[in-house]
Short mmCIF file of C-alpha atoms and ligand atoms in Angstrom, two decimals:
data_model
loop_
_atom_site.label_atom_id
_atom_site.label_comp_id
_atom_site.label_asym_id
_atom_site.label_seq_id
_atom_site.Cartn_x
_atom_site.Cartn_y
_atom_site.Cartn_z
CA MET P 58 52.22 -7.81 -24.55
CA PHE P 59 49.49 -5.59 -23.06
CA ASP P 60 49.51 -2.20 -24.74
CA VAL P 61 48.38 0.34 -22.15
CA GLY P 62 48.05 3.04 -24.76
CA VAL P 63 45.63 1.00 -26.85
CA PHE P 64 43.74 0.03 -23.70
CA LEU P 65 43.30 3.64 -22.55
CA ASN P 66 42.32 4.72 -26.01
CA GLY P 67 39.86 1.82 -26.07
CA ILE P 68 38.27 3.09 -22.87
CA LEU P 69 37.79 6.53 -24.38
CA GLU P 70 36.32 5.09 -27.56
CA ILE P 71 33.93 2.77 -25.70
CA LEU P 72 32.83 5.51 -23.32
CA LYS P 73 31.28 7.21 -26.35
CA VAL P 74 28.63 4.52 -26.64
CA VAL P 75 27.88 4.42 -22.90
CA PRO P 76 25.22 7.17 -23.06
CA SER P 77 23.32 5.49 -25.91
CA THR P 78 23.58 2.08 -24.23
CA LEU P 79 22.27 3.61 -21.00
CA LEU P 80 19.45 5.34 -22.83
CA LEU P 81 18.49 2.13 -24.59
CA ALA P 82 18.52 0.25 -21.28
CA VAL P 83 16.39 2.90 -19.57
CA ILE P 84 13.85 2.88 -22.41
CA ILE P 85 13.64 -0.91 -22.20
CA LEU P 86 13.26 -0.84 -18.44
CA LEU P 87 10.52 1.80 -18.52
CA LEU P 88 8.59 -0.10 -21.19
CA ALA P 89 9.03 -3.31 -19.21
CA ILE P 90 7.73 -1.63 -16.05
CA MET P 91 4.68 -0.37 -17.96
CA LEU P 92 4.05 -3.78 -19.49
CA GLY P 93 4.75 -5.39 -16.12
CA SER P 94 2.09 -3.21 -14.48
CA ILE P 95 -0.43 -4.28 -17.09
CA ILE P 96 0.54 -7.93 -16.60
CA HIS P 97 0.19 -7.48 -12.86
CA LEU P 98 -3.31 -6.04 -13.29
CA ILE P 99 -4.35 -8.86 -15.62
CA VAL P 100 -3.06 -11.53 -13.26
CA GLN P 101 -4.40 -9.76 -10.17
CA HIS P 102 -7.89 -9.47 -11.62
CA LYS P 103 -7.71 -12.95 -13.15
CA VAL P 104 -8.82 -11.63 -16.55
CA PRO P 105 -10.01 -14.72 -18.43
CA VAL P 106 -7.89 -15.98 -21.35
CA LEU P 107 -5.31 -13.19 -20.94
CA SER P 108 -4.21 -14.33 -17.50
CA GLN P 109 -3.79 -17.91 -18.73
CA LEU P 110 -1.82 -16.65 -21.72
CA ILE P 111 0.45 -14.77 -19.38
CA VAL P 112 1.18 -17.88 -17.35
CA VAL P 113 2.27 -19.64 -20.53
CA LEU P 114 4.29 -16.61 -21.64
CA GLN P 115 6.01 -16.44 -18.26
CA SER P 116 6.99 -20.06 -18.39
CA PHE P 117 8.17 -19.72 -21.99
CA LEU P 118 10.31 -16.67 -21.31
CA ARG P 119 11.81 -18.20 -18.20
CA GLY P 120 12.81 -21.29 -20.12
CA THR P 121 14.28 -19.64 -23.21
CA PRO P 122 17.73 -18.04 -23.48
CA ASN P 123 17.59 -14.38 -24.45
CA VAL P 124 19.82 -14.87 -27.42
CA VAL P 125 17.47 -17.49 -28.85
CA LEU P 126 14.54 -15.13 -28.38
CA LEU P 127 16.43 -12.38 -30.15
CA TYR P 128 17.21 -14.61 -33.13
CA PHE P 129 13.61 -15.74 -33.14
CA MET P 130 12.24 -12.20 -33.07
CA PHE P 131 14.61 -11.03 -35.79
CA ALA P 132 13.30 -13.83 -37.96
CA ALA P 133 9.65 -13.63 -36.97
CA LEU P 134 8.88 -9.94 -36.53
CA PRO P 135 9.67 -8.79 -40.09
CA GLU P 136 7.58 -11.66 -41.49
CA LEU P 137 4.75 -10.90 -39.15
CA LEU P 138 4.80 -7.18 -39.90
CA THR P 139 4.89 -7.89 -43.62
CA ILE P 140 1.80 -10.04 -43.35
CA ILE P 141 -0.05 -7.52 -41.19
CA THR P 142 0.83 -4.47 -43.28
CA GLY P 143 0.22 -6.46 -46.45
CA SER P 144 -3.29 -7.37 -45.43
CA LEU P 145 -3.95 -3.74 -44.51
CA GLY P 146 -2.51 -2.56 -47.81
CA ILE P 147 0.16 -0.40 -46.19
CA PRO P 148 3.45 -0.20 -48.07
CA PHE P 149 6.16 -1.73 -45.91
CA ASP P 150 9.71 -2.92 -46.45
CA ALA P 151 10.82 -5.47 -43.87
CA ASN P 152 14.46 -4.78 -44.65
CA LYS P 153 14.10 -1.23 -43.46
CA ILE P 154 13.11 -2.09 -39.87
CA ASN P 155 15.62 -0.57 -37.52
CA PRO P 156 17.08 -3.49 -35.50
CA VAL P 157 17.03 -1.25 -32.42
CA PHE P 158 13.24 -1.52 -32.37
CA ILE P 159 13.36 -5.29 -32.41
CA VAL P 160 15.92 -5.29 -29.62
CA ILE P 161 13.78 -2.92 -27.55
CA PHE P 162 10.67 -4.97 -28.24
CA THR P 163 12.26 -8.29 -27.33
CA PHE P 164 14.04 -7.09 -24.22
CA SER P 165 11.06 -5.21 -22.81
CA ILE P 166 8.75 -8.19 -23.25
CA THR P 167 11.22 -10.55 -21.60
CA LEU P 168 11.88 -8.18 -18.77
CA SER P 169 8.23 -7.27 -18.22
CA VAL P 170 7.47 -10.64 -16.72
CA PHE P 171 10.04 -10.07 -14.00
CA GLN P 172 8.87 -6.51 -13.50
CA SER P 173 5.33 -7.72 -12.88
CA GLU P 174 6.63 -9.91 -10.04
CA ILE P 175 8.61 -7.01 -8.59
CA ILE P 176 5.51 -4.83 -8.77
CA ARG P 177 3.36 -7.49 -7.15
CA GLY P 178 5.83 -7.91 -4.31
CA ALA P 179 6.15 -4.16 -3.80
CA ILE P 180 2.39 -3.64 -3.67
CA LEU P 181 1.96 -6.55 -1.28
CA SER P 182 4.62 -5.06 0.96
CA VAL P 183 2.51 -1.96 1.64
CA ASP P 184 1.09 -2.25 5.13
CA LYS P 185 -2.53 -3.35 4.94
CA GLY P 186 -3.38 -1.23 7.95
CA GLN P 187 -2.51 1.96 6.08
CA ILE P 188 -4.68 0.92 3.16
CA GLU P 189 -7.56 0.29 5.54
CA ALA P 190 -6.93 3.63 7.19
CA ALA P 191 -7.17 5.32 3.79
CA HIS P 192 -10.45 3.53 3.10
CA ALA P 193 -11.79 4.47 6.50
CA LEU P 194 -10.82 8.10 5.88
CA GLY P 195 -12.91 8.03 2.72
CA TYR P 196 -10.20 7.71 0.06
CA SER P 197 -11.53 6.30 -3.18
CA PHE P 198 -9.90 3.26 -4.73
CA TRP P 199 -7.81 5.46 -7.02
CA GLN P 200 -6.86 7.93 -4.28
CA THR P 201 -5.76 5.03 -2.09
CA PHE P 202 -3.61 3.74 -4.90
CA THR P 203 -1.97 7.01 -5.91
CA LYS P 204 -1.54 8.49 -2.45
CA VAL P 205 -0.83 5.50 -0.24
CA ILE P 206 0.09 2.38 -2.19
CA PHE P 207 2.08 3.75 -5.11
CA PRO P 208 4.54 6.00 -3.25
CA GLN P 209 5.43 3.28 -0.79
CA ALA P 210 5.52 0.47 -3.34
CA LEU P 211 7.83 2.55 -5.53
CA ILE P 212 10.38 2.85 -2.75
CA GLU P 213 10.16 -0.88 -2.21
CA ALA P 214 10.52 -1.69 -5.90
CA PHE P 215 13.21 0.84 -6.72
CA PRO P 216 16.27 -1.30 -5.82
CA ASP P 217 14.85 -4.16 -7.87
CA PHE P 218 14.19 -1.87 -10.82
CA MET P 219 17.81 -0.71 -10.64
CA ASN P 220 18.96 -4.32 -10.53
CA SER P 221 16.93 -4.97 -13.63
CA LEU P 222 18.58 -2.01 -15.30
CA LEU P 223 21.99 -3.57 -14.69
CA LEU P 224 20.73 -6.85 -16.11
CA VAL P 225 19.53 -5.05 -19.23
CA ILE P 226 22.83 -3.24 -19.69
CA LYS P 227 24.70 -6.52 -19.47
CA GLY P 228 22.10 -8.28 -21.59
CA LEU P 229 22.41 -5.66 -24.32
CA SER P 230 25.86 -7.06 -25.07
CA LEU P 231 23.89 -9.53 -27.20
CA ALA P 232 22.53 -6.73 -29.33
CA TYR P 233 25.73 -6.29 -31.31
CA LEU P 234 24.92 -9.65 -32.92
CA PHE P 235 22.17 -7.71 -34.64
CA THR P 236 24.26 -4.67 -35.52
CA VAL P 237 23.02 -2.58 -32.62
CA MET P 238 26.08 -0.87 -31.20
CA ASP P 239 26.62 -1.09 -27.49
CA ILE P 240 29.66 -1.42 -25.24
CA LEU P 241 30.63 -4.90 -26.37
CA GLY P 242 29.87 -4.11 -30.00
CA GLN P 243 32.11 -1.08 -29.85
CA ALA P 244 34.90 -3.13 -28.26
CA LYS P 245 34.65 -5.76 -30.96
CA LEU P 246 34.81 -3.12 -33.65
CA LEU P 247 37.79 -1.51 -32.01
CA GLY P 248 39.57 -4.82 -31.58
CA GLY P 249 39.14 -5.59 -35.23
CA TYR P 250 40.35 -2.15 -36.24
CA THR P 251 43.49 -2.14 -34.08
CA GLN P 252 43.99 -5.90 -34.11
CA ARG P 253 44.31 -5.69 -30.31
CA TYR P 254 41.34 -7.66 -29.00
CA LEU P 255 42.81 -8.21 -25.54
CA GLU P 256 43.00 -4.49 -24.77
CA ALA P 257 39.63 -3.78 -26.33
CA PHE P 258 37.80 -6.45 -24.35
CA ALA P 259 39.65 -5.53 -21.15
CA ALA P 260 38.43 -1.97 -21.66
CA ALA P 261 34.87 -3.18 -22.23
CA ALA P 262 34.92 -5.36 -19.11
CA LEU P 263 36.26 -2.50 -17.02
CA ILE P 264 33.56 -0.17 -18.30
CA TYR P 265 30.79 -2.65 -17.54
CA TRP P 266 32.17 -3.04 -14.07
CA LEU P 267 32.53 0.69 -13.42
CA LEU P 268 29.07 1.32 -14.81
CA CYS P 269 27.68 -1.24 -12.41
CA ILE P 270 29.46 0.34 -9.46
CA VAL P 271 28.37 3.85 -10.35
CA LEU P 272 24.74 2.86 -10.92
CA THR P 273 24.61 0.90 -7.68
CA LYS P 274 26.00 3.86 -5.77
CA PHE P 275 23.48 6.13 -7.46
CA ALA P 276 20.63 3.73 -6.65
CA ASN P 277 21.64 3.57 -2.99
CA LYS P 278 21.74 7.35 -2.80
CA VAL P 279 18.30 7.73 -4.35
CA GLU P 280 16.84 5.04 -2.14
CA PHE P 281 18.31 6.63 0.95
CA LYS P 282 16.81 9.96 -0.08
CA MET P 283 13.39 8.37 -0.66
CA ARG P 284 13.42 6.65 2.70
CA GLU P 285 14.58 9.69 4.62
CA GLY P 286 12.81 10.02 7.94
CA PHE P 287 10.98 6.73 7.97
CA HIS P 288 12.02 3.11 7.77
CA MET N 140 -28.53 9.40 14.74
CA LEU N 141 -26.80 6.09 14.04
CA SER N 142 -28.90 2.97 13.95
CA ILE N 143 -28.17 -0.48 12.76
CA ARG N 144 -30.88 -3.01 12.08
CA ASP N 145 -30.62 -6.77 11.84
CA LEU N 146 -26.98 -6.80 10.93
CA ARG N 147 -25.66 -10.24 10.10
CA LEU N 148 -22.24 -11.25 8.92
CA SER N 149 -20.69 -14.59 8.11
CA PHE N 150 -17.14 -15.53 7.27
CA LYS N 151 -17.58 -18.61 5.11
CA GLU N 152 -19.87 -20.92 7.12
CA ASN N 153 -19.36 -19.13 10.43
CA GLU N 154 -21.97 -16.61 11.43
CA ILE N 155 -20.00 -14.00 13.36
CA LEU N 156 -22.73 -11.38 13.88
CA LYS N 157 -26.17 -12.80 14.40
CA GLY N 158 -28.67 -10.00 13.99
CA ILE N 159 -27.36 -6.88 15.70
CA ASN N 160 -29.53 -3.84 16.44
CA ILE N 161 -27.90 -0.74 17.84
CA ASP N 162 -28.99 2.86 18.33
CA VAL N 163 -26.59 5.68 18.99
CA ASN N 164 -27.77 9.20 19.67
CA LYS N 165 -25.86 12.35 18.87
CA GLY N 166 -23.19 12.91 21.50
CA ASP N 167 -23.45 9.37 22.86
CA VAL N 168 -20.42 7.40 23.88
CA VAL N 169 -21.37 3.79 23.26
CA THR N 170 -18.85 1.18 24.39
CA LEU N 171 -18.87 -2.39 23.17
CA ILE N 172 -17.51 -4.91 25.62
CA GLY N 173 -17.39 -8.68 25.60
CA PRO N 174 -15.14 -11.72 25.44
CA SER N 175 -12.44 -12.05 22.83
CA GLY N 176 -13.62 -13.28 19.45
CA THR N 177 -17.17 -12.14 20.07
CA GLY N 178 -17.39 -9.86 17.06
CA LYS N 179 -16.87 -6.39 18.56
CA THR N 180 -14.22 -5.39 16.05
CA THR N 181 -16.19 -6.92 13.21
CA LEU N 182 -19.30 -4.97 14.20
CA LEU N 183 -17.37 -1.72 14.40
CA ARG N 184 -15.86 -2.37 10.97
CA CYS N 185 -19.31 -2.96 9.51
CA ILE N 186 -20.25 0.60 10.44
CA ASN N 187 -17.78 2.00 7.88
CA TYR N 188 -18.01 -1.01 5.60
CA LEU N 189 -14.48 -2.27 6.13
CA GLU N 190 -16.31 -5.55 6.60
CA LYS N 191 -19.12 -6.51 4.29
CA PRO N 192 -22.22 -7.60 6.20
CA THR N 193 -24.38 -10.32 4.75
CA THR N 194 -27.61 -8.48 5.50
CA GLY N 195 -28.82 -5.49 7.47
CA SER N 196 -29.24 -1.78 7.19
CA ILE N 197 -27.64 1.31 8.65
CA THR N 198 -28.91 4.82 9.15
CA LEU N 199 -26.39 7.56 9.77
CA GLY N 200 -27.79 11.07 9.88
CA ASP N 201 -29.68 11.52 6.64
CA LEU N 202 -28.01 8.51 5.03
CA ASN N 203 -30.04 5.33 4.90
CA LEU N 204 -28.39 2.23 3.47
CA ASN N 205 -29.17 -1.37 2.88
CA TYR N 206 -25.96 -3.38 3.16
CA GLU N 207 -27.04 -5.84 0.51
CA LYS N 208 -27.61 -3.19 -2.15
CA ILE N 209 -24.89 -0.73 -1.20
CA THR N 210 -23.16 1.10 -4.08
CA LYS N 211 -19.56 2.28 -4.33
CA LYS N 212 -20.73 5.84 -4.00
CA GLU N 213 -22.72 5.05 -0.87
CA ILE N 214 -19.73 3.31 0.66
CA LEU N 215 -17.65 6.46 0.14
CA THR N 216 -20.39 8.65 1.59
CA LEU N 217 -20.67 6.38 4.61
CA ARG N 218 -16.91 6.42 5.14
CA ARG N 219 -16.75 10.19 4.77
CA LYS N 220 -19.28 10.63 7.55
CA THR N 221 -17.36 8.35 9.90
CA ALA N 222 -13.78 8.15 11.10
CA MET N 223 -11.91 5.28 12.65
CA VAL N 224 -9.07 5.00 15.11
CA PHE N 225 -7.28 1.66 14.87
CA GLN N 226 -5.50 -0.42 17.45
CA GLN N 227 -2.28 -0.20 15.41
CA TYR N 228 -2.66 3.57 14.66
CA ASN N 229 -2.13 2.95 10.93
CA LEU N 230 -0.48 6.27 10.22
CA PHE N 231 0.99 6.83 6.77
CA LYS N 232 4.58 6.05 7.64
CA ASN N 233 6.09 7.90 4.67
CA LYS N 234 4.42 11.13 5.75
CA THR N 235 5.15 13.51 8.59
CA VAL N 236 2.69 14.12 11.41
CA ILE N 237 1.30 17.29 9.86
CA GLU N 238 1.03 15.63 6.43
CA ASN N 239 -0.82 12.69 7.94
CA VAL N 240 -3.45 15.05 9.30
CA MET N 241 -3.55 17.44 6.34
CA GLU N 242 -3.64 14.99 3.45
CA PRO N 243 -7.06 13.42 4.08
CA GLN N 244 -8.64 16.86 4.35
CA MET N 245 -7.14 17.89 1.04
CA ILE N 246 -7.88 14.63 -0.73
CA VAL N 247 -11.26 13.75 0.67
CA GLN N 248 -12.70 17.15 1.45
CA LYS N 249 -10.77 19.12 -1.18
CA LYS N 250 -9.71 21.68 1.38
CA SER N 251 -7.03 24.14 0.39
CA LYS N 252 -3.55 23.60 1.77
CA ILE N 253 -3.78 26.59 4.06
CA GLU N 254 -7.17 25.60 5.39
CA ALA N 255 -6.03 22.03 5.97
CA TYR N 256 -2.85 23.22 7.65
CA GLU N 257 -4.63 25.52 10.07
CA ASN N 258 -7.19 22.90 10.97
CA SER N 259 -4.45 20.28 11.42
CA VAL N 260 -2.43 22.48 13.69
CA GLU N 261 -5.52 23.11 15.78
CA GLN N 262 -6.26 19.39 16.08
CA LEU N 263 -2.66 18.47 16.83
CA ASP N 264 -2.53 21.15 19.48
CA LYS N 265 -5.57 19.58 21.14
CA VAL N 266 -3.83 16.22 21.37
CA GLY N 267 -0.64 17.85 22.66
CA LEU N 268 1.60 17.28 19.67
CA ILE N 269 2.16 20.79 18.42
CA ASP N 270 5.93 20.31 18.75
CA LYS N 271 5.98 17.15 16.59
CA LEU N 272 4.57 18.48 13.31
CA GLU N 273 7.58 17.53 11.21
CA SER N 274 8.29 14.15 12.84
CA TYR N 275 7.70 10.89 11.05
CA PRO N 276 5.57 8.22 12.76
CA SER N 277 8.64 6.03 13.32
CA GLN N 278 10.11 8.78 15.45
CA LEU N 279 7.13 8.84 17.83
CA SER N 280 6.06 6.66 20.73
CA GLY N 281 2.96 4.50 20.35
CA GLY N 282 0.96 6.91 22.48
CA GLN N 283 2.00 9.86 20.34
CA GLN N 284 1.19 7.98 17.15
CA GLN N 285 -2.24 7.12 18.45
CA ARG N 286 -2.84 10.76 19.33
CA VAL N 287 -1.88 11.75 15.78
CA SER N 288 -4.34 9.21 14.45
CA ILE N 289 -7.06 10.70 16.65
CA ALA N 290 -6.20 14.17 15.35
CA ARG N 291 -6.32 12.86 11.79
CA ALA N 292 -9.76 11.38 12.41
CA LEU N 293 -11.17 14.48 14.10
CA ALA N 294 -9.77 16.85 11.50
CA LEU N 295 -12.34 15.49 9.08
CA LYS N 296 -15.17 16.54 11.41
CA PRO N 297 -16.92 13.17 11.18
CA GLU N 298 -20.41 12.56 12.51
CA VAL N 299 -19.19 9.60 14.52
CA VAL N 300 -15.74 8.31 15.51
CA LEU N 301 -15.14 4.59 15.81
CA PHE N 302 -12.40 3.48 18.19
CA ASP N 303 -11.21 -0.13 18.07
CA GLU N 304 -9.21 -0.90 21.21
CA PRO N 305 -7.20 2.30 20.82
CA THR N 306 -4.92 1.52 23.77
CA SER N 307 -4.40 -2.24 23.44
CA ALA N 308 -1.18 -1.97 21.49
CA LEU N 309 0.36 0.54 23.88
CA ASP N 310 2.88 0.09 26.65
CA PRO N 311 1.02 0.45 29.95
CA GLU N 312 2.66 3.75 30.81
CA LEU N 313 1.37 5.30 27.56
CA VAL N 314 -2.27 4.24 27.95
CA GLY N 315 -3.16 7.17 30.20
CA GLU N 316 -2.22 9.95 27.76
CA VAL N 317 -4.38 8.41 25.04
CA LEU N 318 -7.36 7.80 27.32
CA LYS N 319 -7.14 11.42 28.42
CA VAL N 320 -7.41 12.56 24.80
CA ILE N 321 -10.36 10.25 24.13
CA GLU N 322 -12.08 11.54 27.23
CA ALA N 323 -11.66 15.09 25.98
CA VAL N 324 -13.10 14.09 22.61
CA ALA N 325 -16.09 12.55 24.38
CA LYS N 326 -16.58 15.68 26.49
CA SER N 327 -16.51 17.84 23.36
CA GLY N 328 -19.82 16.24 22.37
CA MET N 329 -18.48 13.98 19.63
CA THR N 330 -20.49 10.85 18.99
CA ILE N 331 -18.33 7.81 19.72
CA VAL N 332 -18.55 4.07 19.35
CA LEU N 333 -15.71 2.45 21.27
CA VAL N 334 -14.41 -1.07 21.71
CA THR N 335 -12.16 -1.43 24.73
CA HIS N 336 -11.03 -3.75 27.46
CA GLU N 337 -10.36 -0.78 29.75
CA MET N 338 -13.43 -1.37 31.91
CA SER N 339 -13.03 1.44 34.40
CA PHE N 340 -12.48 3.89 31.57
CA ALA N 341 -15.57 2.57 29.80
CA GLN N 342 -17.57 2.96 32.97
CA LYS N 343 -16.33 6.52 33.38
CA ILE N 344 -16.94 7.96 29.90
CA SER N 345 -19.74 5.90 28.37
CA THR N 346 -23.35 6.91 28.10
CA LYS N 347 -24.19 3.36 27.12
CA ILE N 348 -22.50 -0.02 27.50
CA VAL N 349 -23.27 -2.81 25.06
CA PHE N 350 -22.28 -6.27 26.22
CA MET N 351 -21.77 -8.72 23.36
CA ASP N 352 -21.20 -12.44 23.45
CA LYS N 353 -20.82 -14.89 20.57
CA GLY N 354 -22.16 -12.55 17.92
CA ASN N 355 -25.16 -11.31 19.86
CA ILE N 356 -25.91 -8.33 22.00
CA VAL N 357 -26.66 -9.82 25.38
CA GLU N 358 -27.47 -6.70 27.29
CA GLU N 359 -27.14 -2.94 27.02
CA GLY N 360 -27.69 0.02 29.27
CA PRO N 361 -26.06 2.81 31.24
CA PRO N 362 -22.69 1.89 32.77
CA LYS N 363 -24.09 1.43 36.27
CA ALA N 364 -26.83 -0.93 35.07
CA ILE N 365 -24.27 -3.17 33.40
CA PHE N 366 -21.23 -2.97 35.65
CA GLU N 367 -22.98 -2.88 39.01
CA ASP N 368 -26.61 -3.91 38.79
CA SER N 369 -26.71 -6.50 36.03
CA THR N 370 -28.53 -9.69 36.89
CA ASN N 371 -27.74 -11.35 33.59
CA PRO N 372 -25.61 -14.43 34.31
CA ARG N 373 -23.45 -14.05 31.18
CA THR N 374 -22.71 -10.42 31.87
CA LYS N 375 -21.85 -11.19 35.46
CA GLU N 376 -19.63 -14.09 34.49
CA PHE N 377 -17.75 -11.99 31.95
CA LEU N 378 -17.21 -9.11 34.39
CA ASN N 379 -16.18 -11.43 37.21
CA HIS N 380 -13.81 -13.24 34.94
CA PHE N 381 -12.44 -9.95 33.72
CA TYR N 382 -11.75 -8.53 37.16
CA MET N 383 -10.32 -11.84 38.36
CA ASN N 384 -7.82 -11.80 35.49
CA LYS N 385 -7.06 -8.16 36.21
CA LEU N 386 -6.29 -9.03 39.81
CA HIS N 387 -3.95 -11.81 38.76
CA VAL N 388 -2.07 -9.50 36.49
CA VAL N 389 -1.69 -6.78 39.10
N1 ATP C 493 -11.41 -11.88 8.01
C1 ATP C 493 -11.89 -12.88 8.78
N2 ATP C 493 -12.09 -14.12 8.27
C2 ATP C 493 -12.57 -15.12 9.03
N3 ATP C 493 -12.90 -14.99 10.32
C3 ATP C 493 -12.73 -13.80 10.90
C4 ATP C 493 -12.21 -12.67 10.17
N4 ATP C 493 -12.15 -11.61 11.01
C5 ATP C 493 -12.61 -12.05 12.19
N5 ATP C 493 -12.97 -13.36 12.15
C6 ATP C 493 -13.55 -14.14 13.24
O1 ATP C 493 -14.67 -13.46 13.69
C7 ATP C 493 -14.81 -13.57 15.09
C8 ATP C 493 -15.00 -12.22 15.69
O2 ATP C 493 -13.78 -11.51 15.60
P1 ATP C 493 -13.60 -10.04 16.16
O3 ATP C 493 -12.23 -9.61 15.82
O4 ATP C 493 -14.71 -9.19 15.70
O5 ATP C 493 -13.73 -10.26 17.72
P2 ATP C 493 -13.52 -9.21 18.89
O6 ATP C 493 -14.76 -9.25 19.71
O7 ATP C 493 -13.10 -7.91 18.37
O8 ATP C 493 -12.34 -9.88 19.72
P3 ATP C 493 -11.11 -9.19 20.50
O9 ATP C 493 -11.61 -8.73 21.80
O10 ATP C 493 -10.14 -10.33 20.64
O11 ATP C 493 -10.59 -8.11 19.64
C9 ATP C 493 -13.60 -14.33 15.58
O12 ATP C 493 -13.99 -15.66 15.81
C10 ATP C 493 -12.63 -14.24 14.44
O13 ATP C 493 -11.85 -15.40 14.38
MG1 MG C 494 -11.28 -6.79 18.43
#
């Protein structure tokens, strides 16, 4: 019934795509954090027009399943790029867009909204007294940010960033729909090849789970290290 | 050396400071006393622009500023000539004691690491914390933290140090060690503006007492003139009230 040999082989095969899946997830997370910081700044400083747009975007992204967004982007982005490049007179073939870029683009935009909230919370969590102390000591706005706010906010945000990373890794299982190979995609391929879907998907599930455990352990270690000495 | 003219400040509709004039000479220890909610903290925080006055001007050494037209650069200059010790110490909790004292010197005054380290060690020695250099604030008592914050302030060699109720957050048995340090700072000739409810301490170290009530300066003068010889009814009421409460507590 359950072929252990196929299952173990499946694990080995799927492990091969773990590094690239991880890399993709990390790239998406980093982009989302960067975008999230910009969103935070725009909202914080109530930049006209942009901040209202972001409110709409937030509500839209919250209310739309990721898979729908992905389908939408895969349909819309090539069209959009064709129009833009066409009007600029740049030669461009929409069929040659690497789907990985669209996946990265879509995921980092979706995630950035949540990152901006994490960033906001982390910055708010920095003790106001220490910020005042920095001001009183003569720190400039930028010095206060880089030396006092950022290091402490980062520690606060780190567990949430790691959580987001896990969400991305799991979310990337949608990417195989668009020919981007990740853990699930690899399992599906393998299942088709060996005609043993049960073992292939069992291997994929186990790898997701192990990955989650390992990353959580790693995150806890890093956080502990960062907090060493103070609470 | 420090003078404030016609300082006014309102939070929304409420006028909290109603035209304050203060003069502090070099080496003075000026103590602000008065009922709770009178604006002592707010006034102190106007001196380094942690609060934004509505109108008024300040002179500090060769710096002469109008609060209404103050620029970012002037705010920094003002803050770099002053230092503040807060009720809640406000140490950087992710930094060790020595880092807390060194970092501002390196960041604000661009001192080299070695220079900052030597100066920090000297200051920390003065406040009796030479054996705590590598501790984090959370590992120290309130009294020790406050002494670090005093060392951090003094390490910048400010022209005036502002103390806002530096012992109010402390357990009673830790108040003495901090007052001793402040007294030593005063004796060293440092110019000080202090807010405190420690009346006998104020009487002992101050060169001038300023009694405030409801956003105004009611009366000012040498400690004896205020604490013993004042004929002003509001001053007398406040002091009577204060000592009455003290007696009840004890
Ligand atoms: N940020 C603020 N916004 C609005 N009102 C404020 C603010 N800060 C202080 N106040 C008000 O200003 C008044 C003066 O406060 P302040 O803290 O200066 O008094 P204080 O004399 O230091 O009192 P205490 O002895 O209790 O420390 C109070 O009525 C207080 O409620
Ligand atoms: Mg106060």
